[in-house]
Amino acid sequence: MKFSIKKEILLEALNKVSKAISTKNVIPVLAGIKFHLTKKKLTLTASDNDITIETSIPCDNENIILKEEGSIIIQGKYILDIVRKLPDEFINIEVVDDLKILIYTENSEFNLNGISEKEYPSIELIESKNHIELSKTTLKEIVNQTAFATSMDENKAILNGINFNIIGNILECNATDSYRLARKVIKLTTTAEENLNIVIPSKNLVEFTRILGEGDENIEVHIFNNKILFKNQNLLFQSRLINGTYPNTSNLLPKEEQVKLHFNINEFYDVVDRVSILTSDKDKNIVTLETNGNKLIMKSSSAEIGRVEEKMNIQKDRDLDIKISFSARYMMDALKSFSTETVELSFVGEIKPIVLKSSEDDTLTQLVLPIRTY
């Protein structure tokens, strides 16, 4: 293998695939990036068995000057550091004596030990005949508005992921840690041939959206029994799926409504934020909200720290006062997920979930469970 490549093009590709390299992996070869060069393209692949990322660069004699085809595995950490720090516009990479890698420019030369591509595990990045499509913006929106609500508890593996439930042309995405729920419902441009109900590890989806570039082209989503493949132009991202049955979160949404409060999101967020200053983590950042006519009173107290009280004017759809306590952090997370100016809070009672919606965006629902303070 021998070629010259533009530094910025190679660095961009390395930054993408390196997200799949695990320093803790017990299989040494998976700490490397597989380089596969043909007359048509250079393909880079990295995997940690949980996710696999592959990207390719066409051999167009402008970004890559091909001299000899071949394959090799190069240690990911070192190739990334070398390419990042070299000042030259073009970098030369050459395999000598089968497993020795020479990386050089006009004034620099690095020699690395490579690994035979035969030692790399067989990874199939196959596409299904039937797939759905999502715009890049929509996928990023789904992840930004739901991923924060997934559980970090490894004992609740099924709740470590985002549930994608596809029925016809409707995609319902749910995330919950048992104390809150984030739900995003969108209409697909295509209709799925069969109903699908899968759970994708939240951290993997977050990683994928981070490496997606600019633009709003469509992403192909190929779903299999135990894995999911996303295809975006020359980028392939494959993730395992979480086994198990996701809980029926529809049961969490109250069927009846008692009082609806209408807020400016930023104003309400700032009030919750200030009132939470005098709470402590061990108290779960508990704040209490109560209404008195068209006044909202928010307060919190701590025996060790002190107490705080804030008031703000509100719009209420019924002449009924309420009092409820909840986690300020969970409420602030839910508020941050909205990209609208206003939000509507629905209360059914002091022990029933608080539901957040916006009249400007009916695709998103957030739910926060109350906390008993007695």
Tab-separated table of C-alpha atoms in Angstrom:
chain	number	residue	atom	x	y	z
A	1	MET	CA	0.000	0.000	0.000
A	2	LYS	CA	1.361	3.393	-0.968
A	3	PHE	CA	-0.395	6.735	-1.408
A	4	SER	CA	-0.323	10.483	-0.769
A	5	ILE	CA	-3.331	12.203	0.797
A	6	LYS	CA	-4.418	15.695	1.785
A	7	LYS	CA	-3.945	16.083	5.531
A	8	GLU	CA	-7.336	17.775	6.180
A	9	ILE	CA	-9.230	15.049	4.279
A	10	LEU	CA	-7.483	12.223	6.167
A	11	LEU	CA	-7.836	13.981	9.518
A	12	GLU	CA	-11.587	14.445	9.022
A	13	ALA	CA	-12.001	10.730	8.246
A	14	LEU	CA	-9.801	9.670	11.175
A	15	ASN	CA	-11.753	11.885	13.588
A	16	LYS	CA	-14.964	10.116	12.550
A	17	VAL	CA	-13.848	6.491	12.744
A	18	SER	CA	-11.698	6.959	15.861
A	19	LYS	CA	-14.911	7.352	17.906
A	20	ALA	CA	-15.301	3.558	17.587
A	21	ILE	CA	-11.885	2.781	19.100
A	22	SER	CA	-11.933	1.586	22.696
A	23	THR	CA	-8.783	1.855	24.801
A	24	LYS	CA	-10.258	-0.727	27.200
A	25	ASN	CA	-10.844	-3.378	24.548
A	26	VAL	CA	-9.254	-6.733	25.345
A	27	ILE	CA	-8.741	-7.442	21.643
A	28	PRO	CA	-5.581	-5.455	20.669
A	29	VAL	CA	-6.452	-5.343	16.966
A	30	LEU	CA	-9.591	-3.296	17.777
A	31	ALA	CA	-7.373	-0.454	19.006
A	32	GLY	CA	-6.409	-0.030	15.355
A	33	ILE	CA	-7.973	1.525	12.268
A	34	LYS	CA	-8.211	-0.622	9.172
A	35	PHE	CA	-6.935	1.085	6.000
A	36	HIS	CA	-8.126	-0.551	2.762
A	37	LEU	CA	-6.962	1.090	-0.464
A	38	THR	CA	-8.258	0.207	-3.947
A	39	LYS	CA	-8.141	2.022	-7.267
A	40	LYS	CA	-11.525	3.538	-6.470
A	41	LYS	CA	-11.263	4.602	-2.814
A	42	LEU	CA	-9.546	4.530	0.568
A	43	THR	CA	-11.790	2.976	3.210
A	44	LEU	CA	-11.181	3.463	6.940
A	45	THR	CA	-12.904	1.163	9.458
A	46	ALA	CA	-12.887	1.077	13.269
A	47	SER	CA	-14.921	-1.001	15.712
A	48	ASP	CA	-15.157	-1.816	19.414
A	49	ASN	CA	-17.786	-4.574	18.926
A	50	ASP	CA	-20.462	-2.179	20.208
A	51	ILE	CA	-20.294	0.263	17.303
A	52	THR	CA	-18.573	0.127	13.932
A	53	ILE	CA	-17.775	3.226	11.871
A	54	GLU	CA	-16.649	3.174	8.266
A	55	THR	CA	-15.937	6.080	5.934
A	56	SER	CA	-14.401	6.265	2.488
A	57	ILE	CA	-12.481	8.816	0.416
A	58	PRO	CA	-12.545	8.528	-3.410
A	59	CYS	CA	-9.215	8.209	-5.224
A	60	ASP	CA	-9.631	11.245	-7.469
A	61	ASN	CA	-5.964	12.270	-7.906
A	62	GLU	CA	-6.828	15.513	-6.126
A	63	ASN	CA	-7.301	14.427	-2.504
A	64	ILE	CA	-5.559	11.048	-2.868
A	65	ILE	CA	-2.741	10.117	-5.215
A	66	LEU	CA	-2.745	6.308	-5.453
A	67	LYS	CA	0.580	4.565	-5.992
A	68	GLU	CA	-0.104	1.003	-4.805
A	69	GLU	CA	-3.216	-0.787	-3.481
A	70	GLY	CA	-3.261	-2.705	-0.197
A	71	SER	CA	-4.598	-3.095	3.360
A	72	ILE	CA	-3.121	-2.642	6.830
A	73	ILE	CA	-4.247	-1.942	10.384
A	74	ILE	CA	-2.612	1.092	11.992
A	75	GLN	CA	-2.788	1.851	15.720
A	76	GLY	CA	-5.536	4.437	16.001
A	77	LYS	CA	-4.128	6.669	18.720
A	78	TYR	CA	-0.776	7.146	17.010
A	79	ILE	CA	-1.953	7.705	13.447
A	80	LEU	CA	-4.456	10.305	14.701
A	81	ASP	CA	-1.812	12.166	16.720
A	82	ILE	CA	0.714	12.083	13.892
A	83	VAL	CA	-1.703	13.364	11.240
A	84	ARG	CA	-3.077	16.031	13.563
A	85	LYS	CA	0.378	17.445	14.336
A	86	LEU	CA	2.035	17.306	10.924
A	87	PRO	CA	2.071	20.805	9.344
A	88	ASP	CA	2.193	19.724	5.685
A	89	GLU	CA	-0.686	19.870	3.198
A	90	PHE	CA	0.005	16.341	1.903
A	91	ILE	CA	1.033	13.240	3.875
A	92	ASN	CA	2.632	10.118	2.385
A	93	ILE	CA	1.792	6.677	3.770
A	94	GLU	CA	3.590	3.536	2.647
A	95	VAL	CA	3.672	-0.074	3.844
A	96	VAL	CA	7.168	-1.603	3.666
A	97	ASP	CA	8.181	-5.171	4.556
A	98	ASP	CA	4.490	-6.170	4.865
A	99	LEU	CA	3.844	-4.839	8.389
A	100	LYS	CA	6.021	-1.716	8.686
A	101	ILE	CA	4.284	1.584	8.050
A	102	LEU	CA	6.183	4.639	6.878
A	103	ILE	CA	4.456	8.003	7.340
A	104	TYR	CA	6.443	10.877	5.933
A	105	THR	CA	6.427	14.429	4.599
A	106	GLU	CA	9.236	16.644	3.325
A	107	ASN	CA	10.775	17.134	6.784
A	108	SER	CA	9.188	14.427	8.979
A	109	GLU	CA	9.290	10.656	9.050
A	110	PHE	CA	7.491	8.206	11.358
A	111	ASN	CA	7.865	4.427	11.412
A	112	LEU	CA	5.011	2.424	12.966
A	113	ASN	CA	4.397	-1.276	13.448
A	114	GLY	CA	1.234	-2.364	11.678
A	115	ILE	CA	-1.084	-5.361	12.067
A	116	SER	CA	-2.120	-7.672	9.243
A	117	GLU	CA	-5.652	-7.040	8.026
A	118	LYS	CA	-6.219	-10.823	8.247
A	119	GLU	CA	-6.321	-10.432	12.043
A	120	TYR	CA	-9.206	-7.944	11.886
A	121	PRO	CA	-12.560	-9.504	12.840
A	122	SER	CA	-15.065	-10.040	10.045
A	123	ILE	CA	-17.584	-7.194	10.280
A	124	GLU	CA	-20.538	-7.097	7.912
A	125	LEU	CA	-21.906	-3.650	7.123
A	126	ILE	CA	-24.792	-4.813	4.982
A	127	GLU	CA	-27.833	-2.819	3.933
A	128	SER	CA	-31.386	-4.139	4.066
A	129	LYS	CA	-33.708	-4.088	1.060
A	130	ASN	CA	-36.325	-2.216	3.059
A	131	HIS	CA	-35.132	0.813	4.970
A	132	ILE	CA	-36.562	4.044	6.317
A	133	GLU	CA	-35.156	7.510	5.808
A	134	LEU	CA	-34.760	10.424	8.219
A	135	SER	CA	-33.344	13.848	7.526
A	136	LYS	CA	-30.163	14.684	9.387
A	137	THR	CA	-31.942	17.529	11.199
A	138	THR	CA	-34.766	15.229	12.337
A	139	LEU	CA	-32.400	12.588	13.717
A	140	LYS	CA	-30.358	15.197	15.601
A	141	GLU	CA	-33.605	16.654	16.985
A	142	ILE	CA	-34.794	13.220	18.162
A	143	VAL	CA	-31.516	12.570	19.992
A	144	ASN	CA	-31.262	16.080	21.501
A	145	GLN	CA	-34.844	15.943	22.774
A	146	THR	CA	-34.850	12.419	24.225
A	147	ALA	CA	-31.360	11.038	25.007
A	148	PHE	CA	-30.975	12.973	28.285
A	149	ALA	CA	-33.906	11.051	29.792
A	150	THR	CA	-32.347	7.588	29.394
A	151	SER	CA	-31.107	5.744	32.459
A	152	MET	CA	-27.412	5.523	33.365
A	153	ASP	CA	-28.058	2.476	35.580
A	154	GLU	CA	-26.475	-0.583	33.935
A	155	ASN	CA	-28.828	-2.811	35.931
A	156	LYS	CA	-31.682	-1.363	33.864
A	157	ALA	CA	-30.106	-2.133	30.475
A	158	ILE	CA	-33.326	-1.722	28.472
A	159	LEU	CA	-33.666	1.849	29.790
A	160	ASN	CA	-30.099	2.721	28.658
A	161	GLY	CA	-31.462	3.167	25.145
A	162	ILE	CA	-33.947	5.145	23.069
A	163	ASN	CA	-36.964	3.150	21.957
A	164	PHE	CA	-37.812	3.477	18.242
A	165	ASN	CA	-41.352	2.221	17.625
A	166	ILE	CA	-42.352	2.337	13.942
A	167	ILE	CA	-45.935	1.692	12.876
A	168	GLY	CA	-46.625	2.439	9.215
A	169	ASN	CA	-45.250	5.915	8.596
A	170	ILE	CA	-45.226	7.010	12.252
A	171	LEU	CA	-42.008	6.882	14.289
A	172	GLU	CA	-42.446	7.185	18.054
A	173	CYS	CA	-39.249	7.641	20.074
A	174	ASN	CA	-39.268	7.175	23.853
A	175	ALA	CA	-36.630	7.574	26.539
A	176	THR	CA	-37.164	7.084	30.263
A	177	ASP	CA	-35.210	6.411	33.451
A	178	SER	CA	-38.423	5.608	35.423
A	179	TYR	CA	-38.571	9.153	36.869
A	180	ARG	CA	-39.193	11.061	33.637
A	181	LEU	CA	-40.175	10.428	30.038
A	182	ALA	CA	-39.219	12.125	26.782
A	183	ARG	CA	-41.366	11.300	23.747
A	184	LYS	CA	-40.917	12.475	20.155
A	185	VAL	CA	-43.413	11.457	17.458
A	186	ILE	CA	-42.719	12.196	13.800
A	187	LYS	CA	-44.238	11.316	10.450
A	188	LEU	CA	-41.909	9.477	8.069
A	189	THR	CA	-41.758	10.194	4.345
A	190	THR	CA	-41.828	6.445	3.694
A	191	THR	CA	-44.019	3.681	5.136
A	192	ALA	CA	-42.342	0.728	6.844
A	193	GLU	CA	-43.381	-2.651	5.428
A	194	GLU	CA	-43.620	-4.103	8.934
A	195	ASN	CA	-43.992	-2.690	12.425
A	196	LEU	CA	-40.662	-2.360	14.234
A	197	ASN	CA	-39.952	-1.922	17.944
A	198	ILE	CA	-36.259	-1.617	18.812
A	199	VAL	CA	-34.026	-0.072	21.495
A	200	ILE	CA	-30.793	1.687	20.423
A	201	PRO	CA	-28.112	2.457	23.046
A	202	SER	CA	-28.449	6.155	23.789
A	203	LYS	CA	-24.694	6.806	23.963
A	204	ASN	CA	-24.242	5.300	20.482
A	205	LEU	CA	-26.897	7.532	18.948
A	206	VAL	CA	-25.371	10.591	20.621
A	207	GLU	CA	-21.963	9.626	19.200
A	208	PHE	CA	-23.398	9.229	15.710
A	209	THR	CA	-25.069	12.656	15.712
A	210	ARG	CA	-21.788	14.226	16.877
A	211	ILE	CA	-19.869	12.998	13.835
A	212	LEU	CA	-22.563	13.950	11.328
A	213	GLY	CA	-21.471	16.917	9.269
A	214	GLU	CA	-23.430	19.931	8.069
A	215	GLY	CA	-26.304	19.810	5.581
A	216	ASP	CA	-29.736	18.228	5.785
A	217	GLU	CA	-29.602	15.299	3.408
A	218	ASN	CA	-31.466	12.115	4.244
A	219	ILE	CA	-29.961	9.310	6.319
A	220	GLU	CA	-30.832	5.724	5.443
A	221	VAL	CA	-31.757	3.575	8.453
A	222	HIS	CA	-31.339	-0.191	7.983
A	223	ILE	CA	-32.776	-2.257	10.858
A	224	PHE	CA	-31.932	-5.897	11.629
A	225	ASN	CA	-32.697	-8.277	14.523
A	226	ASN	CA	-29.687	-7.350	16.623
A	227	LYS	CA	-28.164	-4.289	14.952
A	228	ILE	CA	-28.950	-1.034	13.149
A	229	LEU	CA	-27.003	0.601	10.324
A	230	PHE	CA	-27.110	4.317	9.489
A	231	LYS	CA	-25.865	5.419	6.068
A	232	ASN	CA	-25.065	9.054	5.336
A	233	GLN	CA	-23.246	9.613	2.029
A	234	ASN	CA	-19.795	7.986	2.480
A	235	LEU	CA	-20.303	7.333	6.218
A	236	LEU	CA	-21.604	4.066	7.686
A	237	PHE	CA	-22.375	3.785	11.404
A	238	GLN	CA	-23.498	0.452	12.852
A	239	SER	CA	-24.672	-0.119	16.433
A	240	ARG	CA	-25.843	-3.133	18.348
A	241	LEU	CA	-29.428	-3.107	19.637
A	242	ILE	CA	-30.410	-3.713	23.270
A	243	ASN	CA	-32.249	-6.997	23.765
A	244	GLY	CA	-35.489	-7.012	25.729
A	245	THR	CA	-38.973	-5.539	25.748
A	246	TYR	CA	-39.279	-1.805	26.281
A	247	PRO	CA	-41.955	-0.846	28.850
A	248	ASN	CA	-45.266	0.542	27.605
A	249	THR	CA	-44.658	4.213	28.404
A	250	SER	CA	-48.111	5.263	27.155
A	251	ASN	CA	-49.460	4.162	30.548
A	252	LEU	CA	-47.439	6.957	32.188
A	253	LEU	CA	-49.302	9.731	30.374
A	254	PRO	CA	-52.314	10.894	32.426
A	255	LYS	CA	-55.620	10.514	30.602
A	256	GLU	CA	-57.326	13.310	32.536
A	257	GLU	CA	-56.271	16.954	32.871
A	258	GLN	CA	-56.869	19.227	35.825
A	259	VAL	CA	-54.951	22.476	35.416
A	260	LYS	CA	-52.872	23.862	32.554
A	261	LEU	CA	-50.287	26.596	33.129
A	262	HIS	CA	-48.782	28.563	30.234
A	263	PHE	CA	-45.236	29.944	30.506
A	264	ASN	CA	-42.498	31.631	28.596
A	265	ILE	CA	-39.870	28.854	28.629
A	266	ASN	CA	-36.851	31.060	29.351
A	267	GLU	CA	-38.593	32.917	32.164
A	268	PHE	CA	-39.813	29.736	33.848
A	269	TYR	CA	-36.433	28.005	33.374
A	270	ASP	CA	-34.642	30.912	35.073
A	271	VAL	CA	-37.026	30.789	38.049
A	272	VAL	CA	-36.510	27.021	38.518
A	273	ASP	CA	-32.749	27.515	38.121
A	274	ARG	CA	-32.555	30.226	40.788
A	275	VAL	CA	-34.777	28.381	43.251
A	276	SER	CA	-32.667	25.235	42.871
A	277	ILE	CA	-29.535	27.080	44.042
A	278	LEU	CA	-30.362	26.317	47.679
A	279	THR	CA	-31.055	22.631	47.103
A	280	SER	CA	-28.479	19.873	47.450
A	281	ASP	CA	-27.912	16.724	45.411
A	282	LYS	CA	-28.872	14.451	48.261
A	283	ASP	CA	-32.254	16.152	48.269
A	284	LYS	CA	-32.592	15.486	44.508
A	285	ASN	CA	-32.793	19.249	43.879
A	286	ILE	CA	-36.375	19.235	45.104
A	287	VAL	CA	-38.388	22.420	44.566
A	288	THR	CA	-42.062	23.082	45.303
A	289	LEU	CA	-44.438	24.836	42.933
A	290	GLU	CA	-47.792	26.231	44.024
A	291	THR	CA	-50.302	28.627	42.532
A	292	ASN	CA	-52.377	31.365	44.132
A	293	GLY	CA	-54.750	32.767	41.528
A	294	ASN	CA	-52.587	33.994	38.643
A	295	LYS	CA	-49.434	33.963	40.748
A	296	LEU	CA	-46.939	31.117	40.764
A	297	ILE	CA	-44.837	30.655	43.883
A	298	MET	CA	-41.713	28.499	43.637
A	299	LYS	CA	-39.701	27.666	46.737
A	300	SER	CA	-37.055	25.381	48.135
A	301	SER	CA	-35.390	24.990	51.489
A	302	SER	CA	-32.567	23.133	53.155
A	303	ALA	CA	-31.996	22.882	56.880
A	304	GLU	CA	-28.249	23.360	56.362
A	305	ILE	CA	-28.349	26.068	53.683
A	306	GLY	CA	-31.505	28.180	53.966
A	307	ARG	CA	-34.628	28.852	51.912
A	308	VAL	CA	-35.642	30.714	48.767
A	309	GLU	CA	-38.953	31.838	47.269
A	310	GLU	CA	-39.720	33.297	43.838
A	311	LYS	CA	-42.966	34.546	42.298
A	312	MET	CA	-44.047	35.024	38.712
A	313	ASN	CA	-47.269	35.842	36.846
A	314	ILE	CA	-48.871	32.962	34.953
A	315	GLN	CA	-51.782	32.106	32.685
A	316	LYS	CA	-54.028	29.345	33.999
A	317	ASP	CA	-56.920	27.685	32.194
A	318	ARG	CA	-58.930	26.907	35.362
A	319	ASP	CA	-59.567	28.680	38.629
A	320	LEU	CA	-58.018	25.888	40.634
A	321	ASP	CA	-54.860	26.110	42.715
A	322	ILE	CA	-52.227	23.398	42.819
A	323	LYS	CA	-49.192	22.436	44.845
A	324	ILE	CA	-46.576	19.953	43.675
A	325	SER	CA	-42.881	19.125	44.266
A	326	PHE	CA	-40.408	17.847	41.697
A	327	SER	CA	-36.717	17.582	40.766
A	328	ALA	CA	-35.484	20.950	39.504
A	329	ARG	CA	-32.795	19.245	37.413
A	330	TYR	CA	-35.313	16.995	35.672
A	331	MET	CA	-37.619	19.944	34.996
A	332	MET	CA	-34.758	22.046	33.588
A	333	ASP	CA	-33.632	19.162	31.348
A	334	ALA	CA	-37.173	18.845	30.007
A	335	LEU	CA	-37.490	22.600	29.385
A	336	LYS	CA	-34.153	22.719	27.533
A	337	SER	CA	-35.394	20.121	25.035
A	338	PHE	CA	-37.983	22.533	23.593
A	339	SER	CA	-36.960	24.879	20.791
A	340	THR	CA	-40.143	26.949	21.171
A	341	GLU	CA	-40.809	30.161	23.108
A	342	THR	CA	-43.663	28.873	25.248
A	343	VAL	CA	-44.511	25.699	27.131
A	344	GLU	CA	-47.693	24.342	28.679
A	345	LEU	CA	-47.575	22.399	31.960
A	346	SER	CA	-50.492	20.074	32.722
A	347	PHE	CA	-51.129	18.991	36.311
A	348	VAL	CA	-53.545	16.247	37.336
A	349	GLY	CA	-52.706	16.152	41.029
A	350	GLU	CA	-49.791	16.312	43.417
A	351	ILE	CA	-48.916	12.621	42.937
A	352	LYS	CA	-49.553	12.386	39.172
A	353	PRO	CA	-46.926	13.170	36.482
A	354	ILE	CA	-46.422	16.713	35.203
A	355	VAL	CA	-46.784	16.852	31.403
A	356	LEU	CA	-44.952	19.464	29.316
A	357	LYS	CA	-46.021	20.309	25.780
A	358	SER	CA	-45.847	23.257	23.425
A	359	SER	CA	-48.620	24.504	21.155
A	360	GLU	CA	-45.855	25.432	18.685
A	361	ASP	CA	-44.513	21.856	18.460
A	362	ASP	CA	-46.969	18.991	18.916
A	363	THR	CA	-44.324	16.325	18.153
A	364	LEU	CA	-42.659	16.552	21.582
A	365	THR	CA	-43.957	15.536	25.014
A	366	GLN	CA	-41.951	15.635	28.251
A	367	LEU	CA	-43.105	14.092	31.507
A	368	VAL	CA	-41.652	14.625	34.992
A	369	LEU	CA	-42.769	12.573	37.997
A	370	PRO	CA	-43.541	14.517	41.188
A	371	ILE	CA	-41.682	13.858	44.438
A	372	ARG	CA	-43.503	13.397	47.740
A	373	THR	CA	-42.188	15.783	50.349
A	374	TYR	CA	-44.069	14.368	53.306
